[in-house]
PDB file of C-alpha atoms in Angstrom:
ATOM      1  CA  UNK A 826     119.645 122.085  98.139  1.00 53.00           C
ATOM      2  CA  UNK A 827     117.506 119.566 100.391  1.00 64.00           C
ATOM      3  CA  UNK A 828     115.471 120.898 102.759  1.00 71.00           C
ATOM      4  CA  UNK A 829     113.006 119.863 105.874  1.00 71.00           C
ATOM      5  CA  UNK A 830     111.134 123.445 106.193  1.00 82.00           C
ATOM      6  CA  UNK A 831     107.634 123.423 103.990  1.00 90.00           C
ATOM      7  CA  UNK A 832     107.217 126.799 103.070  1.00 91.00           C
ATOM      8  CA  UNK A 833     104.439 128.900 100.565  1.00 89.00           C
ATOM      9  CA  UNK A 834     107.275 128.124  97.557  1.00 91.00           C
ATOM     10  CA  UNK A 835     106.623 124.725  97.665  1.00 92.00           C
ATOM     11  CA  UNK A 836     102.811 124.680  96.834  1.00 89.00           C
ATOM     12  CA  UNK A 837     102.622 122.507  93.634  1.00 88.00           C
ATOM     13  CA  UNK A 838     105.217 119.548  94.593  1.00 92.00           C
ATOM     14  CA  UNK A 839     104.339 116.225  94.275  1.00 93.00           C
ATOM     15  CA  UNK A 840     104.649 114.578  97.984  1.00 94.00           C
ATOM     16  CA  UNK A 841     106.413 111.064  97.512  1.00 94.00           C
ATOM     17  CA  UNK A 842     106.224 107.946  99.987  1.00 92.00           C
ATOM     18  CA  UNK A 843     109.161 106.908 100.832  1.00 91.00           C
ATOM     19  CA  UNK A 844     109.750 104.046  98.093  1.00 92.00           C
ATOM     20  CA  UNK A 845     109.393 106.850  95.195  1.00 91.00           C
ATOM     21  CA  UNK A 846     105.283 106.129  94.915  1.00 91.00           C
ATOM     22  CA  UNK A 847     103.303 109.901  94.209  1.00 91.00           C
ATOM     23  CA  UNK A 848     100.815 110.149  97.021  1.00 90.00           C
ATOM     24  CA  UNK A 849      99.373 113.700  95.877  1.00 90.00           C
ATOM     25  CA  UNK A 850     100.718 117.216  95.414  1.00 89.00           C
ATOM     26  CA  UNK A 851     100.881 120.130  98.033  1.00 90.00           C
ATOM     27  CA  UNK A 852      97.701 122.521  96.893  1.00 86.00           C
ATOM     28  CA  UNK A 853      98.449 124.876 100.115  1.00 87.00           C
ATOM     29  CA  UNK A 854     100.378 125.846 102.642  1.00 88.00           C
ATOM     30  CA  UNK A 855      99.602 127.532 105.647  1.00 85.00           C
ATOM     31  CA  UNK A 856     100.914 127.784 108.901  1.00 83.00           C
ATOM     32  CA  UNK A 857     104.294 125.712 108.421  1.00 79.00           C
ATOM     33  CA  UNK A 858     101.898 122.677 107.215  1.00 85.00           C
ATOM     34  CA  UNK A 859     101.316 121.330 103.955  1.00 89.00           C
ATOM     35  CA  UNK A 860      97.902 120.284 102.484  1.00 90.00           C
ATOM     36  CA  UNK A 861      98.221 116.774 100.178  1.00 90.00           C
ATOM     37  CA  UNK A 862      95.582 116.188  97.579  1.00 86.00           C
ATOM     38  CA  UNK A 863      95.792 112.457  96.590  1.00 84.00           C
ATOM     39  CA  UNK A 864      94.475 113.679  92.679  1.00 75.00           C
ATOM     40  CA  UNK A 865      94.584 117.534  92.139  1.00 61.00           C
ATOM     41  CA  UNK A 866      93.972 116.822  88.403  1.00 63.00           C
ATOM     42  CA  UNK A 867      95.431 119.490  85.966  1.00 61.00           C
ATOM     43  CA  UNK A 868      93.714 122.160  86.951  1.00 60.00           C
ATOM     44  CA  UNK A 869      94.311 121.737  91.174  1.00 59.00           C
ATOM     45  CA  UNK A 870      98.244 121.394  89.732  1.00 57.00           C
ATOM     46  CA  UNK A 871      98.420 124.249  88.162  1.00 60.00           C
ATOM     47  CA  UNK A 872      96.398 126.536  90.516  1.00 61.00           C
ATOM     48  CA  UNK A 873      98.580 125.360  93.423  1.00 58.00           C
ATOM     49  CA  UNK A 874     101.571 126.106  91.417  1.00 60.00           C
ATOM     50  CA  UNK A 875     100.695 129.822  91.252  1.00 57.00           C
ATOM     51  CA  UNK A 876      99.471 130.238  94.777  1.00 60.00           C
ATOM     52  CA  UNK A 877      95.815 129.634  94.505  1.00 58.00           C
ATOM     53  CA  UNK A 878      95.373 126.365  95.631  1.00 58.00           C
ATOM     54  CA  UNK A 879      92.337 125.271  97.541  1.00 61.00           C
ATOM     55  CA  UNK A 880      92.326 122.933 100.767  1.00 62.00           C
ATOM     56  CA  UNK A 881      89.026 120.375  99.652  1.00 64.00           C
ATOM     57  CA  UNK A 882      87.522 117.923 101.937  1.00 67.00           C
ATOM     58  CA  UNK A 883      89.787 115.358  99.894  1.00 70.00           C
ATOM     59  CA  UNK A 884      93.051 117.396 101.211  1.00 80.00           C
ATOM     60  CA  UNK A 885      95.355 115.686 104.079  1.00 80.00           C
ATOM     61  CA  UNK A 886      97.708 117.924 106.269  1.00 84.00           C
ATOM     62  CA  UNK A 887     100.631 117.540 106.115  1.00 86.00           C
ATOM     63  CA  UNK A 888     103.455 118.764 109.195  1.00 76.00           C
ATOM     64  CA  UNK A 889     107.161 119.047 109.226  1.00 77.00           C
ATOM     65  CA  UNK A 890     107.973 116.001 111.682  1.00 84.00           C
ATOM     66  CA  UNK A 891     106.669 113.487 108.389  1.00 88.00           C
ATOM     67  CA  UNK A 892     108.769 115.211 105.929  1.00 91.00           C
ATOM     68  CA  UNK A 893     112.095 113.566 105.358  1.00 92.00           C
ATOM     69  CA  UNK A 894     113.161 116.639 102.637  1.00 91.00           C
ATOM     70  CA  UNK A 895     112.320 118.713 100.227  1.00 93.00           C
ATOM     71  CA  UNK A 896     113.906 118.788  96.984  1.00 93.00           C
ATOM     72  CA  UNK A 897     113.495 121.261  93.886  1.00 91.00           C
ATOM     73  CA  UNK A 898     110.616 119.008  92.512  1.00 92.00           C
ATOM     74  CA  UNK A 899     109.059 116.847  94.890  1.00 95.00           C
ATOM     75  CA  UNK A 900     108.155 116.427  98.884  1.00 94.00           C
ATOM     76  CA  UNK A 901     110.106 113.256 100.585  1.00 94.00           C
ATOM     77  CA  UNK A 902     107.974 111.588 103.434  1.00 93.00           C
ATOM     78  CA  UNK A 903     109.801 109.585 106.196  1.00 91.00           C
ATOM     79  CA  UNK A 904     106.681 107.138 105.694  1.00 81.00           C
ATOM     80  CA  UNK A 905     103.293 106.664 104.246  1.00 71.00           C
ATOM     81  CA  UNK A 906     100.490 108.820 103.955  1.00 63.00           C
TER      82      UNK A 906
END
């Protein structure tokens, strides 16, 4: 089921451009908006996976107008980051 909604569920996804390229991964959400951390490394991954992702300096927000959908493993943008 695709979806346009960002919610707590998806912390963890990769966030794709929207030729396919990885642009980061979603380490937290919080108030309907994503935050994007262009290299989480291992550790940021699996942190934000089980809900205790951080929001660094390095982390880009991330709103529901420049998400085209949301999938079961990954974050569509309708354009770049």
């Amino acid at each position: 089921m695709n979806r346009d909604t960002i919610t707590k569920a998806d912390e963890g996804k990769r966030v794709l451009n929207p030729d396919g390229t990885e642009v980061g991964r979603i380490v937290e959400v919080r108030n309907g908006h994503g935050y994007v951390d262009p290299n989480p490394g291992i550790t940021g991954t699996i942190k934000a996976k089980l809900g205790w992702g951080d929001v660094t300096e390095r982390a880009h927000p991330l709103d529901e107008g420049s998400i085209e959908r949301i999938t079961e493993n990954a974050i569509y943008l309708r354009g770049t980051l």
